[in-house]
Structures are given as structure tokens and as C-alpha cells.
Tab-separated table of C-alpha atoms in Angstrom:
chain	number	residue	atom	x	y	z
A	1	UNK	CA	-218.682	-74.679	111.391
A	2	UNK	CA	-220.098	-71.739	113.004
A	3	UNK	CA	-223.606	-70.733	113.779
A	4	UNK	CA	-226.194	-69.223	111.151
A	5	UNK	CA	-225.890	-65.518	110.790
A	6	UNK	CA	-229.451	-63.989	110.072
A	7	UNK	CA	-230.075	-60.942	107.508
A	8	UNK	CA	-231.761	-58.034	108.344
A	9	UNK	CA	-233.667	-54.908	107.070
A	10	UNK	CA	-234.295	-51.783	109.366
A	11	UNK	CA	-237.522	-50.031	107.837
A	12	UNK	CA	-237.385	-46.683	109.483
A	13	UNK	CA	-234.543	-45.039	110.308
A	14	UNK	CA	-235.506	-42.330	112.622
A	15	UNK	CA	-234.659	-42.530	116.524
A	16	UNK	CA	-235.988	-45.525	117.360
A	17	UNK	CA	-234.745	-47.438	114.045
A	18	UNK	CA	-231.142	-45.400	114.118
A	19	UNK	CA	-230.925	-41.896	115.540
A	20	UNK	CA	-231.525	-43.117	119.812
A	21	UNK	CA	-228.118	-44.990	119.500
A	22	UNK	CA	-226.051	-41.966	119.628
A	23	UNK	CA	-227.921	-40.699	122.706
A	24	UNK	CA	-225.325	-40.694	125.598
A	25	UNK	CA	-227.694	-40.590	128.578
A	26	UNK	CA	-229.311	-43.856	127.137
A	27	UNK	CA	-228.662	-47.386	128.329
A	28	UNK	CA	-226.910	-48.751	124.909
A	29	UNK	CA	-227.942	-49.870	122.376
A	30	UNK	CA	-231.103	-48.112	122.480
A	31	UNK	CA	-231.720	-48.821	118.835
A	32	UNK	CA	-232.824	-51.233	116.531
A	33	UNK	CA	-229.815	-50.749	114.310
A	34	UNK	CA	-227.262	-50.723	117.172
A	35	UNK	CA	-229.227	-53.716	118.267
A	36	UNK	CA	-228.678	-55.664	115.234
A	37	UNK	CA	-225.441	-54.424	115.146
A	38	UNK	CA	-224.110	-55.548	118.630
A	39	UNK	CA	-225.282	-58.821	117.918
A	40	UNK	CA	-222.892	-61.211	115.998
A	41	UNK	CA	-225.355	-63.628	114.860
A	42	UNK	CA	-226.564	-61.105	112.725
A	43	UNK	CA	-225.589	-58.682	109.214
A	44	UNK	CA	-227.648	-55.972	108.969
A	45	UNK	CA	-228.605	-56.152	104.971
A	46	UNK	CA	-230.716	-52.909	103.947
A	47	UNK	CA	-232.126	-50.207	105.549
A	48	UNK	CA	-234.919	-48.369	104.279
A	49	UNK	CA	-236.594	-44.605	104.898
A	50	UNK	CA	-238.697	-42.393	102.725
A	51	UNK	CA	-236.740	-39.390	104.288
A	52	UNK	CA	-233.252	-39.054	102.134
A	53	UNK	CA	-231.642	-37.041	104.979
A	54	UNK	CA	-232.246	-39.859	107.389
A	55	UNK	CA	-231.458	-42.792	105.510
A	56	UNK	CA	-228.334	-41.232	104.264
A	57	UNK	CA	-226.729	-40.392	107.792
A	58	UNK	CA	-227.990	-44.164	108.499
A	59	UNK	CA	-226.245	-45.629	105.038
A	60	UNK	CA	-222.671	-43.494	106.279
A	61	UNK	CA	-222.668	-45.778	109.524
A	62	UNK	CA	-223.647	-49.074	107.292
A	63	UNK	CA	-221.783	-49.208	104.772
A	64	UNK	CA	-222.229	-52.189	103.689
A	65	UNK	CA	-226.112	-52.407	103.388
A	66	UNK	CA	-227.548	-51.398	100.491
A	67	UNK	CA	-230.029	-48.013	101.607
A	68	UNK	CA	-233.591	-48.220	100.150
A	69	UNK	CA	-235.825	-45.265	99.803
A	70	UNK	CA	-239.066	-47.631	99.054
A	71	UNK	CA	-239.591	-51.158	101.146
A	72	UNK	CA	-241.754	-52.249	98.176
A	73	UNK	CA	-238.115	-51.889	96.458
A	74	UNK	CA	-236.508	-53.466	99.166
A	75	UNK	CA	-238.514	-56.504	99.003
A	76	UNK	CA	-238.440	-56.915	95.515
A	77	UNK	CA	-234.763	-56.563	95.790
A	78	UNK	CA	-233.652	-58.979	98.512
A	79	UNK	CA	-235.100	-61.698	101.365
A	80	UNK	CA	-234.042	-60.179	104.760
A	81	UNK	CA	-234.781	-63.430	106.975
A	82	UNK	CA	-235.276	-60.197	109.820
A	83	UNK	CA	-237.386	-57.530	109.132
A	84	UNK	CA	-237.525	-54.180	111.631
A	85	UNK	CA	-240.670	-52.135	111.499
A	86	UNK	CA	-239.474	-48.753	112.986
A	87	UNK	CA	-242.121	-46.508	111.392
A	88	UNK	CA	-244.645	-44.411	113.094
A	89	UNK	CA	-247.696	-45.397	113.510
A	90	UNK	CA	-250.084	-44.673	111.385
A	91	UNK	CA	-247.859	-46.399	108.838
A	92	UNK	CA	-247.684	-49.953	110.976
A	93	UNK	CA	-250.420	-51.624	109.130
A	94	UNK	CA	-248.968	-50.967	105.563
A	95	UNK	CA	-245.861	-51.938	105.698
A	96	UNK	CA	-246.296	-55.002	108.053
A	97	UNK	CA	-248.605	-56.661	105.502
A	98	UNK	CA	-246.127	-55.843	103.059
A	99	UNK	CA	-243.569	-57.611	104.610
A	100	UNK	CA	-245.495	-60.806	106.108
A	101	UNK	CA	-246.239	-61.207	102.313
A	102	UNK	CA	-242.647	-60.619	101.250
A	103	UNK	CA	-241.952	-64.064	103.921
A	104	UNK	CA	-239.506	-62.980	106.126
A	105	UNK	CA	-238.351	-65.635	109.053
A	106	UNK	CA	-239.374	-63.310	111.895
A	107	UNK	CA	-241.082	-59.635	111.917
A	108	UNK	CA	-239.478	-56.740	114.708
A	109	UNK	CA	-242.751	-54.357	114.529
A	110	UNK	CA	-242.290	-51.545	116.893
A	111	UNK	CA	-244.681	-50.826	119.429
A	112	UNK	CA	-247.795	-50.504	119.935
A	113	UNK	CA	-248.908	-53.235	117.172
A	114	UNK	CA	-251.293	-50.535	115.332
A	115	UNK	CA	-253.211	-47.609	115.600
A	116	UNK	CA	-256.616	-49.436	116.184
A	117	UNK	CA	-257.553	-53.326	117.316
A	118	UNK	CA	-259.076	-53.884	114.087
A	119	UNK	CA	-255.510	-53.242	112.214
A	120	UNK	CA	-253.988	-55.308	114.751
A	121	UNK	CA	-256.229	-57.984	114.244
A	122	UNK	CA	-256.153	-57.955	110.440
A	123	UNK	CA	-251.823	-57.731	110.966
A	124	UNK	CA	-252.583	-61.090	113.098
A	125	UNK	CA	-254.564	-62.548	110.491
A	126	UNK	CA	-252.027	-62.356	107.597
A	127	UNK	CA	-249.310	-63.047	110.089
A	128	UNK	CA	-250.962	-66.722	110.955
A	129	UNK	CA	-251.800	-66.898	107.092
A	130	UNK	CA	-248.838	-66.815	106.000
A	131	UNK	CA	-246.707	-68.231	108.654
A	132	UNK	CA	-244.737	-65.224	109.247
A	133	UNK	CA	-244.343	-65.008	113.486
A	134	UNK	CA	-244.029	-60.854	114.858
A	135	UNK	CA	-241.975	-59.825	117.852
A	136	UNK	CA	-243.717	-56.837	119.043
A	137	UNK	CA	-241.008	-54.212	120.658
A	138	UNK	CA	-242.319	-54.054	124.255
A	139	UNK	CA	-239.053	-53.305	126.088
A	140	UNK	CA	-239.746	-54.317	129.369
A	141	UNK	CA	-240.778	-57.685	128.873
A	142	UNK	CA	-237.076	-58.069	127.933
A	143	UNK	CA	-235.376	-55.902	130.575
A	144	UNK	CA	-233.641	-57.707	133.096
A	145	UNK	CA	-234.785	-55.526	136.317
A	146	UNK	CA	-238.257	-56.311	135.059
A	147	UNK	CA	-237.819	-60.174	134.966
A	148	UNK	CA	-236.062	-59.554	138.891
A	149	UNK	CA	-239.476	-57.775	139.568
A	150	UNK	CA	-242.079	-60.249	138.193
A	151	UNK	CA	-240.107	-63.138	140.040
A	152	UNK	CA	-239.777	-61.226	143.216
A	153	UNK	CA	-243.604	-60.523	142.955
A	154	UNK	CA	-244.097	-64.113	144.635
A	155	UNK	CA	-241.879	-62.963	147.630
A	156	UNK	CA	-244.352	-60.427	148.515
A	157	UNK	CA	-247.593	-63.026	149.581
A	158	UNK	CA	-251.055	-61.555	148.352
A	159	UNK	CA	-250.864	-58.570	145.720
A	160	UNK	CA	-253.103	-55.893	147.383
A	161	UNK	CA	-252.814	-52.969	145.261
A	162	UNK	CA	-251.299	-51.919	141.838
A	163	UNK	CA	-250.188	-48.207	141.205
A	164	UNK	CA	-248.727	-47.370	137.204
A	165	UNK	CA	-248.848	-43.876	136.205
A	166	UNK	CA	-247.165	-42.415	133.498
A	167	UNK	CA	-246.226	-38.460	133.830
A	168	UNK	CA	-245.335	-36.231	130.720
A	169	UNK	CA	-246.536	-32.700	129.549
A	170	UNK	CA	-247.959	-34.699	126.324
A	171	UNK	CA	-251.821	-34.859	126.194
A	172	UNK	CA	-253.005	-37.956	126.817
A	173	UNK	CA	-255.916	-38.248	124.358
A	174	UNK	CA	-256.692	-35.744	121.321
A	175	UNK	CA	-259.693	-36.545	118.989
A	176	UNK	CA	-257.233	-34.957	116.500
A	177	UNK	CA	-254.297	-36.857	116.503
A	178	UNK	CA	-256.333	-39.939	116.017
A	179	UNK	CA	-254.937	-40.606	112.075
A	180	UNK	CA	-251.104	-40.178	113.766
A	181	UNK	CA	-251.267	-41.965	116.937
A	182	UNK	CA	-249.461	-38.611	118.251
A	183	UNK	CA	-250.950	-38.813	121.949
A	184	UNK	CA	-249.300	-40.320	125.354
A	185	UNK	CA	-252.067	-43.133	125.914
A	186	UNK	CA	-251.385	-44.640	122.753
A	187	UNK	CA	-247.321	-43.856	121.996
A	188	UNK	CA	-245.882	-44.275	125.997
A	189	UNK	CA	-249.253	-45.447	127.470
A	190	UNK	CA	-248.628	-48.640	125.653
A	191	UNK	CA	-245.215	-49.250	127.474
A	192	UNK	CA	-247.532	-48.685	130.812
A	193	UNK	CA	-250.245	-51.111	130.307
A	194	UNK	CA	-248.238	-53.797	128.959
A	195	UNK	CA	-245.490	-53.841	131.725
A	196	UNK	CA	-248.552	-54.278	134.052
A	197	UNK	CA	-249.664	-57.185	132.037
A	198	UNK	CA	-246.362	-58.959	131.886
A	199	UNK	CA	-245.906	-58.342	135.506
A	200	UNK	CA	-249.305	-60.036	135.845
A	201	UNK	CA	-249.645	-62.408	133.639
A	202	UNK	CA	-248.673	-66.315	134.147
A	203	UNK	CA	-248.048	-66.981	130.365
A	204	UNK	CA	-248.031	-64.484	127.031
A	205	UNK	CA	-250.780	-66.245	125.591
A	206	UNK	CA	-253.108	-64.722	128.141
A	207	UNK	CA	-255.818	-62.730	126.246
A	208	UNK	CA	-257.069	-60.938	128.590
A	209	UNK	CA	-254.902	-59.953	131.862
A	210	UNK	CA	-257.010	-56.533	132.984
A	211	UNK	CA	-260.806	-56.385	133.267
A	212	UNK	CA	-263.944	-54.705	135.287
A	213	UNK	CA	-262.615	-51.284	134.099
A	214	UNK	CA	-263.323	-48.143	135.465
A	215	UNK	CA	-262.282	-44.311	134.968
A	216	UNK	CA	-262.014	-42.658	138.273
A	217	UNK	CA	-260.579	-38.670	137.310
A	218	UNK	CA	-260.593	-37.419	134.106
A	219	UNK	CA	-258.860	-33.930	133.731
A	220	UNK	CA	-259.629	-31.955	129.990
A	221	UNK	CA	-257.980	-28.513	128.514
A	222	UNK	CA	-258.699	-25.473	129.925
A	223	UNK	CA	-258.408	-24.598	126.114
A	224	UNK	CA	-260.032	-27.402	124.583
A	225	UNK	CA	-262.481	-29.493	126.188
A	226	UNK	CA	-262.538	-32.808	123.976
A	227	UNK	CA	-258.616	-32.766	124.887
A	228	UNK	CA	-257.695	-35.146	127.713
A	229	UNK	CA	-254.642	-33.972	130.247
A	230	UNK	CA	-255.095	-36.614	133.102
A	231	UNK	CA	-256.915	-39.791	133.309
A	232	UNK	CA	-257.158	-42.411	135.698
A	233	UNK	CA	-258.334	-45.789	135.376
A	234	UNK	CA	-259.236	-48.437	137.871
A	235	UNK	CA	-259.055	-52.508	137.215
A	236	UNK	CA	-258.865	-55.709	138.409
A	237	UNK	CA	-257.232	-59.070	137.431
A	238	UNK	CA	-257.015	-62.317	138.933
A	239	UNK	CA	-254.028	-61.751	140.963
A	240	UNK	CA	-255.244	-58.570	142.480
A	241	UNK	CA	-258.699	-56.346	142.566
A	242	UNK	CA	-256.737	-53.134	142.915
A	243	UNK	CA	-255.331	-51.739	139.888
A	244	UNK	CA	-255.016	-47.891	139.196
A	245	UNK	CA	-253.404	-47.058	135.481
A	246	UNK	CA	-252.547	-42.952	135.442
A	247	UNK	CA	-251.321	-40.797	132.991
A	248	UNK	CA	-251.102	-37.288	133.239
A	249	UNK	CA	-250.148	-34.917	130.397
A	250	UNK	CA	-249.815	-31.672	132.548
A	251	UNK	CA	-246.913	-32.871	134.500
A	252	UNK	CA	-243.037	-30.689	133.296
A	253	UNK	CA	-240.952	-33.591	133.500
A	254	UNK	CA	-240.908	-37.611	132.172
A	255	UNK	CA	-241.593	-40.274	134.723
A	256	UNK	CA	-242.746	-43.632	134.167
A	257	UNK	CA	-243.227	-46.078	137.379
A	258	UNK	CA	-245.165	-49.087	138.559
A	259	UNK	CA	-245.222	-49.202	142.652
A	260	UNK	CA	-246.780	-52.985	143.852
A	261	UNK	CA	-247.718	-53.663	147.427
A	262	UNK	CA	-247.968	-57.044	148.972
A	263	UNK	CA	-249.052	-58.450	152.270
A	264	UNK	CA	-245.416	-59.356	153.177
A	265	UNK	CA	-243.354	-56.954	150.703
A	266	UNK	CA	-243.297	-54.396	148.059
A	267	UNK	CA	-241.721	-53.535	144.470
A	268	UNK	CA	-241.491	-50.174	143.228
A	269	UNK	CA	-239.854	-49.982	139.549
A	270	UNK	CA	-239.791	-47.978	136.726
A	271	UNK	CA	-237.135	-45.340	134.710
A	272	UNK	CA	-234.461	-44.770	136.979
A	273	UNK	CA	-236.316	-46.877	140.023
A	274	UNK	CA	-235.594	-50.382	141.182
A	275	UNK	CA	-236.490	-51.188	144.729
A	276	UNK	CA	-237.800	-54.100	146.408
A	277	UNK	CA	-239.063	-55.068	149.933
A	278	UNK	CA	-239.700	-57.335	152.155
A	279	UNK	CA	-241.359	-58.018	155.675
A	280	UNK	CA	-239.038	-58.251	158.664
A	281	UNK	CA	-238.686	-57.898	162.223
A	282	UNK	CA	-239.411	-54.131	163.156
A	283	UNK	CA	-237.102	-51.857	164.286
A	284	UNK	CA	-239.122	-49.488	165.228
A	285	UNK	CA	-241.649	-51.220	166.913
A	286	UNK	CA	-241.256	-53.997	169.533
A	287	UNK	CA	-243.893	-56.764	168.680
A	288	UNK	CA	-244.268	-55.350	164.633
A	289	UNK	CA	-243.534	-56.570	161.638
A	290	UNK	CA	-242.003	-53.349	158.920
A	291	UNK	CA	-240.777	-53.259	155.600
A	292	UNK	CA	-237.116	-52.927	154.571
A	293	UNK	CA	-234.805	-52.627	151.799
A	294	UNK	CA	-234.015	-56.263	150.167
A	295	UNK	CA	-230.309	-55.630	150.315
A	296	UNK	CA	-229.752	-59.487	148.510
A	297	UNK	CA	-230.769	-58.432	144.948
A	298	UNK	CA	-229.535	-55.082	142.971
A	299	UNK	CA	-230.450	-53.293	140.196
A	300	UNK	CA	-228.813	-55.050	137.371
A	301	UNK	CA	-226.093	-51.814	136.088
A	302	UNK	CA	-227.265	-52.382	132.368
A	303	UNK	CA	-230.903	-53.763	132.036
A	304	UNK	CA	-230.383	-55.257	128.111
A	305	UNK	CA	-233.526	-54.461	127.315
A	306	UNK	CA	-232.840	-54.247	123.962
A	307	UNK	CA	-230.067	-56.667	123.598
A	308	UNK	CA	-232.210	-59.078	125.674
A	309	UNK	CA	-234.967	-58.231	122.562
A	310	UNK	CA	-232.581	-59.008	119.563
A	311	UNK	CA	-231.603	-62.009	121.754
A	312	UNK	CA	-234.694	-63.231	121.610
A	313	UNK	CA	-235.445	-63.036	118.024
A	314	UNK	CA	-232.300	-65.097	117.707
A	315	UNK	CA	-232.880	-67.777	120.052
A	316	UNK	CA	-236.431	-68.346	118.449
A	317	UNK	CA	-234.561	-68.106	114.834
A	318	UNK	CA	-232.509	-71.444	116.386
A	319	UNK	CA	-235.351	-72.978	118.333
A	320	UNK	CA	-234.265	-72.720	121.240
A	321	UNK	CA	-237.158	-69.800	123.221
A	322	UNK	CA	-240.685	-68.817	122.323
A	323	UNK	CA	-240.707	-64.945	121.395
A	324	UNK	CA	-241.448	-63.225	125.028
A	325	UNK	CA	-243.825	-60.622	123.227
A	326	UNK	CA	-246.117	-61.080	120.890
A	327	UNK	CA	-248.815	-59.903	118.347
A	328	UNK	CA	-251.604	-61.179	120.614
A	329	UNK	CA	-249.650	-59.378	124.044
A	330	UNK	CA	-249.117	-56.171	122.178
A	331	UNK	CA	-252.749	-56.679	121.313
A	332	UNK	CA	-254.063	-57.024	124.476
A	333	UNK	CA	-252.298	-53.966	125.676
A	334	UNK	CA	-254.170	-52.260	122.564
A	335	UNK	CA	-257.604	-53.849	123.931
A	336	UNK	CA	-257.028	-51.880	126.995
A	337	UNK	CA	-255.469	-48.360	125.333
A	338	UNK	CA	-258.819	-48.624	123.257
A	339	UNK	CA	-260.886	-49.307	125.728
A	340	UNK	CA	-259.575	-46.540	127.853
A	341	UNK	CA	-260.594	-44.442	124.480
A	342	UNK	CA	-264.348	-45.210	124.240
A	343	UNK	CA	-264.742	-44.605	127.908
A	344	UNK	CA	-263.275	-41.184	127.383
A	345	UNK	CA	-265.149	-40.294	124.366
A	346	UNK	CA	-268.647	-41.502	126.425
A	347	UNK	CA	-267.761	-38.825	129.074
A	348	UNK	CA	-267.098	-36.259	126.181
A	349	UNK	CA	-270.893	-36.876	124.759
């Protein structure tokens, strides 16, 4: 007999959810539904958008679901055993307390859990309630270059400094776009602070990873003031007492990296980076110590980071893994986001 396939619904079928799989420049799958798809322990069941457009260009490439344009239809109308959440934001709360209540086996809720900590926590709440575990979409804790990272980081001794940044021409924080989540700190700057976290962190029940923080430069709009362009913010965690989290919104291009120096090595990764080091002999120095290249390990050519993520909602399915990202990580990374908010807003008063 052959192994269980799983149903699934896709709520959402915009890029994330759908439209990102056809993206040629994009490690594939880069989408939930291409996701589900590549994997054969699972039949994708329904999909679901309020947008007829979208949901009918995602119905002519799944056939055989049935295409919902209401998930409060959708779950009166079948029991996907996988439910995706690819929705914005500001719509997270709503339709993840629908479905915990509708008793799915296993939630996919995009990232980041909510718009606030308060939502989050009341999504955790019903989600322990009523049983229903969440897999929180935080790519990198699936990627495979970011699992060669985090266990290179104990080839590089003592973990002196930390360096993240994020660089887009978004805003980082807008008083405005508060009801949308439409800003880089909370819609990228998620990805940012949780890949420091997992690259920190010993286990994913950790609660809190990042303290002692500090904003050290704070740019605003030369057109409007309570708009934030750059911020930087200083931490520490137990594992090192110099961490710097930057995102700029004034920058004309897209870059996203995380740069680690140790006393014996280094790691620099992020989109389209991969490099580690390691202490040896000097060449340029008689008597020194330098850093070079660690020719031994490569970039892996695909990282699976989405794959790896379906993978995982399998594997926990079967009991065989613990999910790698949870509600309570993807809340801690909103701990810090909000955090990063108040201290902002302080400065504005």
C-alpha cells in the first residue's frame, strides 16, 4: 500500500499563493501552489480568492480542484487536511481563525504571523485550543544554504559581531500603512529578523533570541517626517553582544544579506551570497593567521527552500519531524518588528 496523500486548500492566489511560480529568474517552485504541486504526497483540493481574475487563471492550471470565491464556502464545502494562508496581511487574523475552527491537520500561514503581537497571540490561542498546529512560511529556516550556515557558525569559535541589513527603495515604516502592513520592516523585515534568530537560536522554542535593543540612525522623508527611510538597530543575544539589524528604504535596488564574523572564521549569506571562511596559515604574512575561502563546502545549486517547507509539513503529517517554524518563532520575530515600531514612534513624539 502506498503512503497517505494529504488534501490541500490554497487561500490566496496571488504571487505568493500562485502567480511567483511562473517567474523564470526564481529558484522553483517559488509558490505555494507549485509547492503542493511538486510534492507527490499531496492533491491540491480547492483554491480560494476573492479576486475572480486571479482565481480563474489559478483554476485553468488546477483543474481538478474545485475554485472557491469565499473560504467560509470552502470550509463548509470540504475538510482540506492542509490549509495555505496566502493572503495579505491585514487579512491573516480572519481567515486563520476561520480555518483553525474549520480543524484542518496542519495550517501553512504566510509570513509574518499578523499585523500586530496581539493578533498573533490571539491566532496562538485558538491554535492550542483547538489543536490545530501552524507552519509559519519563514523561508530560510528551510533553505538548505541556511542550514550549511547555522552549522558552519560553530567552525568560526566566538561570534563577535552580527551585520543584517535589508536594502529596498520601500519605506521602512509609514504611520499610514499601519491597517495594510504595506511597509519593508514588517513585509521583508520579517524575513531579516527571523533568519537572525534561526541562525542564533539553539532550539525554535526559544522565546526570546534578541534583547537590550537599541536604535542607532534613524533616517525620515525629506517629504514627510513621521515616514521612516533608514533605521538601524543594535542588539545582543547570548551568543554574541554585537548585533546591528538595517533596513534602508532609499536604496534603487533589492539586497538582503546577513555577514557574521568569528574569532577563527566568517559567513556572509544572503540573496545571491553564500560564502564562508575560515582561519588559516597566512599568505601574506609570515607569523599571521588570515582568512580564506572554505573551498570544502558550496553553495547548494537549488536551496529548496520551499520544497524543504512543504517537506516539512509532510514529515510532521507522518510523525516523523517537528515543524522547523512556528507560531511562537514567527512571533518572536513580530516581538522584535514591533518593538522596532514603538522605538520609532518615541523618536517621532
Amino acid at each position: 500500500m502506498g503512503k497517505k496523500r494529504y488534501s490541500a486548500a490554497v487561500i490566496g492566489t496571488g504571487r505568493i499563493g500562485f502567480s511567483l511560480g511562473f517567474d523564470r529568474k526564481r529558484e522553483q517552485p517559488a509558490s505555494h501552489t507549485m509547492a503542493l504541486k511538486a510534492n507527490c504526497r499531496i492533491r491540491i483540493e480547492s483554491g480560494c480568492d476573492s479576486d475572480t481574475a486571479r482565481l480563474e487563471h489559478w483554476h485553468k492550471f488546477n483543474k481538478k480542484s474545485v475554485a472557491y470565491s469565499s473560504y467560509a464556502h470552502l470550509f463548509t464545502s470540504s475538510k482540506p487536511e492542509i490549509v495555505v494562508i496566502a493572503v495579505n496581511e491585514e487579512f491573516h487574523l480572519q481567515v486563520c481563525l476561520a480555518a483553525i475552527h474549520a480543524l484542518p491537520k496542519i495550517i501553512i500561514l504566510e509570513k509574518p504571523v499578523a499585523l500586530t503581537v496581539q493578533d498573533a497571540l490571539k491566532l496562538q490561542e485558538e491554535a492550542e485550543h483547538y489543536g490545530v498546529p501552524v507552519l509559519v512560511n519563514h523561508e530560510r529556516r528551510f533553505a538548505d544554504d541556511y542550514r550549511i550556515a547555522k552549522e558552519y557558525m560553530n567552525s568560526i569559535g566566538t561570534i563577535l559581531s552580527i551585520n543584517a541589513r535589508l536594502d529596498s527603495g520601500l519605506y521602512v515604516y509609514n504611520p499610514e500603512a499601519e491597517s495594510s502592513g504595506a511597509y519593508s520592516l514588517l513585509h521583508d523585515g520579517t524575513h531579516l529578523a527571523d533568519c537572525v534568530q534561526y541562525l542564533l537560536e539553539d532550539s525554535p522554542s526559544e522565546k526570546e533570541i534578541l534583547f537590550n535593543q537599541k536604535i542607532t540612525d534613524i533616517v525620515y522623508d525629506e517629504e514627510k517626517p513621521s515616514v521612516v527611510r533608514n533605521v538601524s538597530v543594535h542588539f545582543e543575544s547570548a551568543k554574541c553582544t554585537d548585533i546591528t539589524l538595517s533596513f534602508s528604504g532609499k536604496s534603487r535596488y533589492f539586497g538582503f544579506e546577513t555577514d557574521i564574523i568569528g574569532s577563527e572564521g566568517r559567513i556572509r549569506i544572503g540573496n545571491g551570497i553564500f560564502e564562508l571562511y575560515k582561519r588559516e596559515e597566512s599568505k601574506l604574512y609570515t607569523g599571521f593567521y588570515s582568512l580564506a575561502k572554505d573551498k570544502t563546502i558550496r553553495r547548494p545549486s537549488k536551496t529548496r527552500y520551499f520544497s524543504n517547507m512543504v517537506q516539512n509539513a509532510v514529515d510532521f503529517l507522518d510523525g516523523k519531524a517537528p515543524l522547523r517554524s512556528t507560531l511562537q518563532t514567527g512571533i518572536s520575530t513580530l516581538k522584535i518588528l514591533e518593538s522596532i515600531k514603538e522605538s520609532i514612534r518615541k523618536k517621532t513624539e
